[in-house]
Coordinates of C-alpha atoms in Angstrom, one line a residue:
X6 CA 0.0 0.0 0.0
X7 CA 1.3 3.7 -0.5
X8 CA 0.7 6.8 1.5
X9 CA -1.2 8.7 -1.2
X10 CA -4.1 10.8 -0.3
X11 CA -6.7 8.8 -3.0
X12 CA -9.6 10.9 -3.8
X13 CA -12.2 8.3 -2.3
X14 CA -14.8 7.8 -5.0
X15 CA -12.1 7.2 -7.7
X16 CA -10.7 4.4 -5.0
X17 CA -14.3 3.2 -4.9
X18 CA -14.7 3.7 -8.4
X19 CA -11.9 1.1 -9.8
X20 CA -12.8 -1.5 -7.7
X21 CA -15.4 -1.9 -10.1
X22 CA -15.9 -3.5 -13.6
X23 CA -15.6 0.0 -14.9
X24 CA -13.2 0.0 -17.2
X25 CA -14.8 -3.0 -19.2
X26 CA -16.7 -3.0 -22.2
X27 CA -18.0 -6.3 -20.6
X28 CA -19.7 -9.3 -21.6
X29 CA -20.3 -12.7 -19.6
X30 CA -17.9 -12.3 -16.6
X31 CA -18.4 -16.5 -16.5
X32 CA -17.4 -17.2 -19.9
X33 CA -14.2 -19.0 -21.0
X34 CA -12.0 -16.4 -22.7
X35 CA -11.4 -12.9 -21.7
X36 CA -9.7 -10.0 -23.2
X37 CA -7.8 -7.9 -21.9
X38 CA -6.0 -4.6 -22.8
X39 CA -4.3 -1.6 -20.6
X40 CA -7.0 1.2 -20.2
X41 CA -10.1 2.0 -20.5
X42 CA -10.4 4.4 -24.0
X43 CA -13.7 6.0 -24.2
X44 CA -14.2 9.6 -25.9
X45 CA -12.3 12.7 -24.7
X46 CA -14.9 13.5 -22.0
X47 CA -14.8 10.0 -20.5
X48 CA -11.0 9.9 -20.5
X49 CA -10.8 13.3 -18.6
X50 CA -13.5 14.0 -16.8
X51 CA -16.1 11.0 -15.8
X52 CA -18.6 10.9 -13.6
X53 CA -17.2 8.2 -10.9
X54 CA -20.7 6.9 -10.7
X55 CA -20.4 3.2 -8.7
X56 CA -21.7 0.1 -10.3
X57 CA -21.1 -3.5 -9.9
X58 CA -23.0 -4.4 -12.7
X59 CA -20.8 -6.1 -15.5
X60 CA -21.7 -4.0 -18.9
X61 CA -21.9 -6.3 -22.2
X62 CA -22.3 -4.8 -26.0
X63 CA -26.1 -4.4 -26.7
X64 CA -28.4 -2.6 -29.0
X65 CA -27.3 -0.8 -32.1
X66 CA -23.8 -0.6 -31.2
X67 CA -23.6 -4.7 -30.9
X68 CA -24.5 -4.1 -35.3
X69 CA -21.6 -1.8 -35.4
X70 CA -19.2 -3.6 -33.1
X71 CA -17.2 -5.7 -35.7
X72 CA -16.2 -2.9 -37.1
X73 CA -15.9 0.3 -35.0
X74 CA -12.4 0.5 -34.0
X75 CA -9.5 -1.4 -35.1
X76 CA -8.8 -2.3 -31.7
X77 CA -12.8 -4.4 -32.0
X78 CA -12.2 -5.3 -36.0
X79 CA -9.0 -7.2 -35.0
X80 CA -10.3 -8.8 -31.6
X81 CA -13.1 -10.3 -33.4
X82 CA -10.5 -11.3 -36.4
X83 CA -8.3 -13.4 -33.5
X84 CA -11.6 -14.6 -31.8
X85 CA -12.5 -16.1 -34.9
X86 CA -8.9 -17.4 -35.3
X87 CA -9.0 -19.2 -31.9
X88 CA -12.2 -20.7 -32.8
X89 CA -10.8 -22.1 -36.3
X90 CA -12.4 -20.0 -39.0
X91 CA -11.2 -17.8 -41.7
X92 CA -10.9 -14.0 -40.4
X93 CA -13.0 -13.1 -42.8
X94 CA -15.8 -14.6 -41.3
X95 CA -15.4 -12.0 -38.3
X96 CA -18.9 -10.5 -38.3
X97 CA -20.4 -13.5 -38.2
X98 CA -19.1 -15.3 -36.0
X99 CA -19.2 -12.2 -33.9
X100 CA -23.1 -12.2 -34.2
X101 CA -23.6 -15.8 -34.5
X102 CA -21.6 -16.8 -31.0
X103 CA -23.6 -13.7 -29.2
X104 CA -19.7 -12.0 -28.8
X105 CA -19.5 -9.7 -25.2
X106 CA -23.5 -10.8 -24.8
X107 CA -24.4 -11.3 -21.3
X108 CA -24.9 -14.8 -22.3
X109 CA -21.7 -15.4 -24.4
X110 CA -18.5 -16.9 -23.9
X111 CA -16.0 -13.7 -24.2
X112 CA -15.6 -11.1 -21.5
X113 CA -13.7 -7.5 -22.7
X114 CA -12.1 -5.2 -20.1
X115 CA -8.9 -3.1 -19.4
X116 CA -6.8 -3.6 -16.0
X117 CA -6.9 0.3 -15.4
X118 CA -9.1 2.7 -16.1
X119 CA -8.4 5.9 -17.7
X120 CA -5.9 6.9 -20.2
X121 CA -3.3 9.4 -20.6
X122 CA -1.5 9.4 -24.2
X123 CA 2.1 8.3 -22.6
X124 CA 3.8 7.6 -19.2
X125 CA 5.5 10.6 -19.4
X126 CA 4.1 13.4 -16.1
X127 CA 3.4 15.8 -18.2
X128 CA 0.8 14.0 -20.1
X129 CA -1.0 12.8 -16.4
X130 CA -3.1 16.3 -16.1
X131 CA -4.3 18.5 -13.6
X132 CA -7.4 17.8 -13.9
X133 CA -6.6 13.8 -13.7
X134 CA -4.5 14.2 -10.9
X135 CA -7.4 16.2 -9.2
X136 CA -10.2 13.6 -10.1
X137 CA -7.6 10.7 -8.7
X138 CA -5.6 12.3 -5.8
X139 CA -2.3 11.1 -7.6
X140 CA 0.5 13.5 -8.0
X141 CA 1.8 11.1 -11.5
X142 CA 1.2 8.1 -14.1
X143 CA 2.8 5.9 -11.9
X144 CA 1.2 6.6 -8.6
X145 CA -2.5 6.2 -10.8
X146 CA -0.7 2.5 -12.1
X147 CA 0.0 2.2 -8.0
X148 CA -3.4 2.6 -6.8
X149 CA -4.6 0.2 -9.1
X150 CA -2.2 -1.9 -8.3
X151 CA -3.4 -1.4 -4.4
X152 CA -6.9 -1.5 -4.8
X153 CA -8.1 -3.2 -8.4
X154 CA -5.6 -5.9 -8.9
X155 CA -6.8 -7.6 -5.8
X156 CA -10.3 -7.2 -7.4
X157 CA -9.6 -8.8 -10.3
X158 CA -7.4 -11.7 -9.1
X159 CA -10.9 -12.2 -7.2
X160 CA -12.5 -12.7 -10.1
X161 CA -10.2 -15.2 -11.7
X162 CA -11.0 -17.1 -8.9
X163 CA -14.7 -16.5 -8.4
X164 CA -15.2 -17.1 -12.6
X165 CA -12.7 -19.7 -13.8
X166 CA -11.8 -18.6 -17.1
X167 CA -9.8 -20.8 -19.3
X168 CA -7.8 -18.4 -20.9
X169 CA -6.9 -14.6 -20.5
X170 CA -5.7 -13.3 -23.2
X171 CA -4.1 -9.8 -23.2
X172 CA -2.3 -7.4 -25.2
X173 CA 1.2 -5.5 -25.1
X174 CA 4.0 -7.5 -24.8
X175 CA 6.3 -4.5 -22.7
X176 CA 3.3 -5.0 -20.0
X177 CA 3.4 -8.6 -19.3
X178 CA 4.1 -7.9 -15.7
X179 CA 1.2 -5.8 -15.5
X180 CA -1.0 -8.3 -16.8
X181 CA 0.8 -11.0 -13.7
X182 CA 0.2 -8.3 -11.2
X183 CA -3.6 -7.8 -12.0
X184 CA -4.4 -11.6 -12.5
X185 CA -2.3 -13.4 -10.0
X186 CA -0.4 -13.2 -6.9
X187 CA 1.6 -16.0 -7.4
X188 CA 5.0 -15.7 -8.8
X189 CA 4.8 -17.0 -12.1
X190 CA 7.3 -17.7 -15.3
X191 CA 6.5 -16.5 -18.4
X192 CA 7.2 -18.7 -21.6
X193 CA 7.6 -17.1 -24.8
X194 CA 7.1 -18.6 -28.6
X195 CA 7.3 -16.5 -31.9
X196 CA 5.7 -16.7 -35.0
X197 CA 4.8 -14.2 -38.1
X198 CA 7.1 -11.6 -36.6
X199 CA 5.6 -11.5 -33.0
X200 CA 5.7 -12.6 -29.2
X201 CA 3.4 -14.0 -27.8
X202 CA 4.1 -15.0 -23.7
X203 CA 1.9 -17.9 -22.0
X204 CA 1.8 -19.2 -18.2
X205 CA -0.4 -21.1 -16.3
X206 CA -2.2 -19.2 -13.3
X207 CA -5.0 -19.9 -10.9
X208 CA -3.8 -23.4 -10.3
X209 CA -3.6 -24.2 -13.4
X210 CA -6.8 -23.4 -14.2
X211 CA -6.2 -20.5 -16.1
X212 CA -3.8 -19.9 -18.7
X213 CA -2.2 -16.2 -19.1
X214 CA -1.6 -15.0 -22.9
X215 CA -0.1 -11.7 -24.1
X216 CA 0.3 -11.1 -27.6
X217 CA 1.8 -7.9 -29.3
X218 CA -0.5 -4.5 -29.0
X219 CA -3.3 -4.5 -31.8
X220 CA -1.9 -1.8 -33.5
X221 CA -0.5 -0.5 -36.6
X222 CA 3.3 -0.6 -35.9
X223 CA 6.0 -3.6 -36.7
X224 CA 6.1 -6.3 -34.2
X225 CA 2.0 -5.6 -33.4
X226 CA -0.6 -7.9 -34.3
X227 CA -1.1 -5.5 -37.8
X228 CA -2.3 -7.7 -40.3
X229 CA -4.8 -10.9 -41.0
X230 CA -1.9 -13.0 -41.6
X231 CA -0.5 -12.2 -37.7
X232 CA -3.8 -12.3 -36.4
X233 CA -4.5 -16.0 -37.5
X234 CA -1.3 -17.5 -36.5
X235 CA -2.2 -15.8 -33.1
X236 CA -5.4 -16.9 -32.9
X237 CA -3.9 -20.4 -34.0
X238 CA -1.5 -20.3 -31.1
X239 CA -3.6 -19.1 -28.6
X240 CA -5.4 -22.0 -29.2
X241 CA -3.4 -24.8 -29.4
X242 CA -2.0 -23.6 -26.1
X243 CA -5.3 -23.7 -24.6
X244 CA -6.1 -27.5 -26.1
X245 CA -2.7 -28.5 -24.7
X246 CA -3.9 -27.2 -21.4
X247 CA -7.4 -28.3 -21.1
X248 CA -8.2 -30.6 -23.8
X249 CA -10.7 -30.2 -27.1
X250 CA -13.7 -28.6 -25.1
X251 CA -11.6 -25.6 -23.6
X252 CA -14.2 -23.4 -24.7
X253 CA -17.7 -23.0 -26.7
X254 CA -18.3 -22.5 -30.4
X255 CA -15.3 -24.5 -31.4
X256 CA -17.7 -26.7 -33.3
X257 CA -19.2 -23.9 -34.9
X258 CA -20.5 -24.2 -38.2
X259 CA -20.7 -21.4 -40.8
X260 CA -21.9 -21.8 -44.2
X261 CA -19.5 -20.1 -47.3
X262 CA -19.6 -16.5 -48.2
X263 CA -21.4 -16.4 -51.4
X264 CA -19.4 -13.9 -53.9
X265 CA -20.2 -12.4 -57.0
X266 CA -17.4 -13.3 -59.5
X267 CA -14.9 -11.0 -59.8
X268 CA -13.4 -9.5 -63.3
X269 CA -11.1 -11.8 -64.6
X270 CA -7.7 -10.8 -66.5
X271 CA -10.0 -11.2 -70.1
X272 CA -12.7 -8.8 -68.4
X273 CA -10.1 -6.1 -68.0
X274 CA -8.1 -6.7 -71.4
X275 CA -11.3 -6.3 -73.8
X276 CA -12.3 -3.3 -71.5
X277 CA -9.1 -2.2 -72.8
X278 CA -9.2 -3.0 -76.4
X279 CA -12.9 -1.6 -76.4
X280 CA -11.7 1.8 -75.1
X281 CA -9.1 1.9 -77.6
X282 CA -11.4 1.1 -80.3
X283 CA -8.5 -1.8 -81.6
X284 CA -8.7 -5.6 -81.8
X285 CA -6.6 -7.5 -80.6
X286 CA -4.1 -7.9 -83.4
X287 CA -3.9 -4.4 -83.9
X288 CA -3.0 -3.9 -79.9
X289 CA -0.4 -6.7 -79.7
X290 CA 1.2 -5.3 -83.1
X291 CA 1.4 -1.6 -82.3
X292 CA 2.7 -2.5 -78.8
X293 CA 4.8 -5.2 -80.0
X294 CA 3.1 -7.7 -77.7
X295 CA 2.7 -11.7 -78.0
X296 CA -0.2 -12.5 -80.5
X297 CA -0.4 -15.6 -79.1
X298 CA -0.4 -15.2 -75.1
X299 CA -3.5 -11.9 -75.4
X300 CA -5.8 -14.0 -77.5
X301 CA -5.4 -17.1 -75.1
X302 CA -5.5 -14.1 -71.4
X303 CA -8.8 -12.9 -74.3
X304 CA -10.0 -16.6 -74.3
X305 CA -9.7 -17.2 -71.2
X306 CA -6.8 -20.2 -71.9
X307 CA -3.8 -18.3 -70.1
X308 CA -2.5 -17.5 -67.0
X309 CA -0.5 -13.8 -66.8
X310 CA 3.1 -13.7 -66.6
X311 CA 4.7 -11.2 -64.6
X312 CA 6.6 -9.8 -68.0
X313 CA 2.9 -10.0 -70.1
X314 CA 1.4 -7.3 -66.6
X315 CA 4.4 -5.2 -67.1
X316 CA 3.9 -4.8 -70.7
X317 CA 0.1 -4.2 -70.5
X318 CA 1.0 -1.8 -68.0
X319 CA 3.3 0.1 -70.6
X320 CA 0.6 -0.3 -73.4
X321 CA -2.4 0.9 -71.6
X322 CA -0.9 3.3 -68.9
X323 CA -1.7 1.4 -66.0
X324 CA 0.2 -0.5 -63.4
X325 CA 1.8 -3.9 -63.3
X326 CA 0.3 -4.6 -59.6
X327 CA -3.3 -3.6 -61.2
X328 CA -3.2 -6.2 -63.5
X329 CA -1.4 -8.7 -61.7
X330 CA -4.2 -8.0 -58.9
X331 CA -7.2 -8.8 -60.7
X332 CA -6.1 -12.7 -61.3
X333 CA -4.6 -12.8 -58.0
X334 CA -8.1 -11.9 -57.0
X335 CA -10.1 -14.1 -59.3
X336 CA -7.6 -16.8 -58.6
X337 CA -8.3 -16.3 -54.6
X338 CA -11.8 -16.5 -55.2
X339 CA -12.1 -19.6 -57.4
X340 CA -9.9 -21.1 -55.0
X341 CA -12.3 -20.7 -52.1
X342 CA -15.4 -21.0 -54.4
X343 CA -15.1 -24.5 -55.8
X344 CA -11.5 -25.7 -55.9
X345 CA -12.3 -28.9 -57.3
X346 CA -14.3 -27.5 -60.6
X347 CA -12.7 -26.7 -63.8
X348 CA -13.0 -22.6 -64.7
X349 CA -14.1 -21.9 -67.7

């Protein structure tokens, strides 16, 4: 404990699940980042209004969720991951498994509550330092440490989730602070590019994951391709630990996104030749291009080279990447769509 004078309420305050966008406080996977974000009047000036009730996303934000924020985009992109689908199927698995719903399986919080851009003193304002009674950043981290990590290693006991996962690797002992007392050890395995850090807490019921912040810098989880080895990871580590039924939904069932077609390589060439007003031999022999290799991209018979998209490039003032783009595309989707049939 530390001798500062705590305004009160804001003592009262964090010993609450303020801070948390919520969800079902008894399901088997929580999320957890550093502080609570809010809008500008939130983060500087709330009302420290006392409620034990946990929140959980409802109403018309619950249809804009998925999407609102990066930070939600990409945490329903892992949770996805973790369950075994494609991170495309995000939304929908975010609505079809009831995601931060009273009733589902996911809990979303923060382990502190308000936010300052940077640990720096100068960023913890006057008007923060009057709403908490702390004179800096690291005396607000202390009183959290004092009086809400207790509450939450509470909760890990009282709820019994299967796996916390949390974000920000250069925090990994605040995330052991505010779930366990216990000393721990912290493995580590990389993958894509990233950390991610695992331990066992709460006798072993409990397994303790940080991954990189969800963010747009190197080394953060920035991209599908991180997100799914992560979610991969995360739960592997969690089947190691307590078998195939760690948690629900992982024999969830989606049927395929239906896609229009997209324009194929032939599309985009007879656009070309159309706009030009030429056929085909009269493009390939004012541009000095294979006869042979358009009419079979024009047919439908071909594949595009690399040397063929730069050339079209140079002929019709475009790019390389736009062309090579629109059969990586159409390639992508045929792939997904019926691998087994034979394109026409």
């Amino acid at each position: 404990m530390t001798d500062l004078e705590l305004n009160p309420d804001f003592v009262k305050w964090i010993q609450t699940p303020t801070g948390c966008e919520g969800g079902n406080i008894d399901g088997a996977i929580w999320f957890f980042g550093l502080e609570w974000g809010g809008d500008s009047h939130q983060t500087q000036t709330p009302d420290l209004v006392i409620n034990h009730e946990h929140p959980y996303v409802s109403g018309d934000y619950r249809e804009v969720f998925p999407d609102d924020y990066q930070y939600n985009n990409k945490l329903t992109k892992l949770y996805a991951a973790m369950l075994g689908q494609p991170t495309e199927h995000y939304a929908r698995v975010f609505h079809e498994t009831r995601m931060f719903d009273s009733g589902s399986d996911t809990y979303k919080g923060n382990i502190y509550t308000l936010s300052s851009p940077r640990e720096d003193a100068q960023y913890f304002t006057s008007n923060l330092q009057q709403l908490t009674g702390c004179r800096s950043k690291e005396d607000y981290k202390q009183a959290h440490r004092d009086h809400r990590f207790p509450m939450l290693q509470r909760w890990v006991k009282e709820h019994q989730p299967r796996v916390i996962v949390c974000f920000g690797n250069s925090y990994v002992n605040d995330y052991r602070g505010a779930f366990t007392e216990q000393p721990i050890s912290f493995e580590t395995k990389r993958f894509a590019g990233v950390k991610l850090s695992f331990a066992p807490i709460n006798d072993g019921n409990t397994l303790l994951v940080v991954l990189p912040f969800i963010a747009f810098y190197s080394h953060c989880l920035n991209s599908d391709h991180r997100i799914r080895h992560a979610g991969l990871q995360v739960s592997q580590l969690a089947q190691a630990q307590f078998g195939n039924e760690w948690c629900h939904h992982l024999d969830l069932v989606l049927p395929p996104i239906q896609r229009e077609e997209p324009q194929r390589v032939a599309d985009k060439l007879g656009q070309e030749l159309r706009a030009m007003g030429r056929s085909i031999e009269e493009f390939a022999q004012s541009h000095s291009l294979p006869l042979a290799e358009l009419e079979a991209l024009l047919n439908r018979n071909g594949r595009l080279s690399k040397e063929l998209a730069k050339a079209l490039a140079r002929a019709t003032q475009t790019t390389t990447r736009e062309w090579l783009a629109v059969q990586l595309e159409w390639e992508c989707w045929w792939a997904e769509t019926d691998a087994t049939s034979n394109p026409n």
